[in-house]
Amino acid sequence: MPQSQQSHRKDEHVSLAEKYFHGEQANTFDQVRIRHDALPETAVADVNLATTVGQWHWNSPLYIEAMTGGSRRTGELNARLGRIAAACGLPIATGSQSVAIKDPQVAPSFATMRANNPSGLIFGNLGAGHPLTAAQTAIAMLKADAIEVHLNVVQEIVMPEGDRDFHWLANIHQLIQSLSVPVIVKEVGFGISRPTMHQLYQAGVRYLDLGGHGGTNFVDIENRRRADRDMAYLHDFGLTTVESLLSVQHHPDDLTILAAGGVRQPLDVLKALMLGADAVGMAGTVLHALLHHTDDEVIAMLTAWQSQLKRLFALIGVTSVDQFKDQRIQEKILLSPELVNYKQSIRD
């Protein structure tokens, strides 16, 4: 596979994502606490993690979020990710396929995920400005079950060679109307506000991935690639995953909410579910494990997450994902004063 400038950029993204990875770094999940009730009246054996996410039935409310693709090295990572997702029974998204639309020679670095996960649930991934023909190509490349259409204005603004035109809403509407698979609209680490949720819903979006601040930070990554590195002031720009979840509470019943960004441990997954997520994604944590451990070790880690999640459900008196909609469970959430103030400030 030839190494183009775009392929080199994909390798840079992986290296810089790892460079800036801080697994235990504090984020706003730490500003969410759970009231402990010492008589949960549950048993771990009674917990069932299986859940309905939109039109799909998942074994657990977890998925592996988009990471990479577009070069020889990232193709090897996607092959491993495909095997890992298959072994764990987890849905998985590939990284942005934009590079393969421009250079079809790198398409195998994405297709290898499907080759190693022939019957799994796989999501393609493309920027929101791409036309229908590109989206169809991306779906065919992976035999994808859905496609993530990502919103990445902040990343593009900082990226030296990034886009500068962000008229995307009409195109998103056309993709939803024309594609044969579901469209998941997602942010890439800067969150979704309530007004944005309304705009997207009116455009036909029924799957929304919040992609909040707190995990992989594309300002840090793209600013590092700038010769003068002069846009570091945007490091904290955007809404966190927790703020985004608070923003989209009381959403339409037919809108599926996926939450990713800064998920470091099973407790973060539990908190996201309590705050209204239908499922929770992990990217940076999985990528870090992938770069430092064998496939079997990453599978063991993700299997342990699923096992621990069952225990955490029992800890708070929950035996199924549906019970997170129960007001009595939601009342266990304790927010920091900062998050209380933020929640009170939310306007349509």
Coordinates of C-alpha atoms in Angstrom, one line a residue, residues 35-152:
R35 CA -26.2 7.9 45.8
H36 CA -25.5 4.7 47.5
D37 CA -28.4 2.7 48.8
A38 CA -27.2 -0.2 50.9
L39 CA -30.2 -2.4 50.2
P40 CA -30.3 -2.8 46.4
E41 CA -32.3 -6.0 46.6
T42 CA -30.7 -7.5 43.5
A43 CA -28.4 -10.3 42.5
V44 CA -25.6 -10.2 39.9
A45 CA -27.0 -13.4 38.4
D46 CA -30.3 -11.6 37.6
V47 CA -28.6 -8.8 35.6
N48 CA -29.1 -8.9 31.8
L49 CA -27.0 -6.5 29.8
A50 CA -28.8 -7.2 26.5
T51 CA -30.6 -4.1 25.1
T52 CA -32.3 -2.6 22.1
V53 CA -30.4 0.2 20.5
G54 CA -32.5 1.7 17.7
Q55 CA -33.3 -1.1 15.3
W56 CA -30.6 -3.4 16.7
H57 CA -30.5 -5.9 19.6
W58 CA -27.1 -5.7 21.3
N59 CA -25.6 -8.1 23.9
S60 CA -24.6 -5.1 26.1
P61 CA -24.9 -1.3 25.9
L62 CA -21.2 -1.0 24.8
Y63 CA -19.6 -0.4 21.5
I64 CA -16.1 0.3 20.1
E65 CA -16.0 3.9 18.7
A66 CA -14.3 5.0 15.5
M67 CA -10.5 5.2 15.5
T68 CA -8.4 4.8 12.4
G69 CA -7.7 3.6 8.9
G70 CA -6.0 4.8 5.7
S71 CA -2.5 3.4 5.9
R72 CA -0.7 0.1 6.1
R73 CA -0.2 0.5 9.9
T74 CA -3.8 1.6 10.6
G75 CA -5.1 -1.2 8.4
E76 CA -3.3 -3.7 10.7
L77 CA -4.9 -2.0 13.7
N78 CA -8.4 -2.3 12.0
A79 CA -7.8 -6.0 11.3
R80 CA -7.1 -6.5 15.0
L81 CA -10.1 -4.3 16.0
G82 CA -12.3 -6.4 13.8
R83 CA -11.2 -9.6 15.5
I84 CA -11.5 -8.1 19.0
A85 CA -15.0 -6.8 18.3
A86 CA -16.1 -10.2 17.0
A87 CA -14.7 -12.0 20.0
C88 CA -16.5 -9.7 22.4
G89 CA -19.7 -9.4 20.5
L90 CA -19.4 -5.6 20.4
P91 CA -20.5 -3.2 17.6
I92 CA -17.6 -1.2 16.1
A93 CA -17.1 1.8 13.9
T94 CA -14.2 2.4 11.6
G95 CA -12.2 5.6 11.4
S96 CA -13.1 8.2 8.8
Q97 CA -13.1 6.7 5.3
S98 CA -12.6 10.1 3.6
V99 CA -9.0 9.2 2.8
A100 CA -10.2 6.1 0.9
I101 CA -12.7 8.1 -1.0
K102 CA -9.9 10.3 -2.3
D103 CA -7.5 7.4 -2.7
P104 CA -9.2 4.0 -3.3
Q105 CA -5.8 2.2 -3.0
V106 CA -6.1 2.6 0.8
A107 CA -9.6 1.0 0.9
P108 CA -8.2 -2.3 2.1
S109 CA -7.1 -0.7 5.3
F110 CA -10.8 -0.3 6.2
A111 CA -12.2 -3.4 4.5
T112 CA -10.0 -5.6 6.7
M113 CA -12.2 -4.8 9.6
R114 CA -15.1 -6.6 7.9
A115 CA -12.8 -9.4 6.7
N116 CA -12.0 -10.2 10.3
N117 CA -15.5 -9.7 11.6
P118 CA -17.8 -11.1 8.9
S119 CA -21.0 -11.2 10.9
G120 CA -20.5 -8.4 13.3
L121 CA -22.3 -5.0 13.5
I122 CA -19.9 -2.5 11.7
F123 CA -20.4 1.2 11.1
G124 CA -18.8 3.1 8.3
N125 CA -17.6 6.7 8.9
L126 CA -17.5 9.8 6.7
G127 CA -17.5 13.5 7.1
A128 CA -20.8 15.4 7.0
G129 CA -19.9 17.2 3.8
H130 CA -19.5 14.2 1.6
P131 CA -22.0 13.6 -1.2
L132 CA -24.3 10.6 -1.5
T133 CA -22.1 8.7 -3.9
A134 CA -19.2 8.9 -1.4
A135 CA -21.4 7.6 1.4
Q136 CA -22.5 4.7 -0.8
T137 CA -18.9 3.9 -1.6
A138 CA -18.0 4.0 2.1
I139 CA -20.9 1.6 3.0
A140 CA -20.0 -0.8 0.2
M141 CA -16.3 -0.8 1.2
L142 CA -17.2 -2.4 4.6
K143 CA -20.6 -3.9 3.8
A144 CA -21.5 -1.6 6.7
D145 CA -24.7 -2.0 8.7
A146 CA -24.8 1.8 9.3
I147 CA -22.7 4.8 8.6
E148 CA -21.4 7.4 11.1
V149 CA -21.5 10.9 9.6
H150 CA -19.2 13.0 11.7
L151 CA -19.3 16.7 12.6
N152 CA -15.8 18.0 13.2

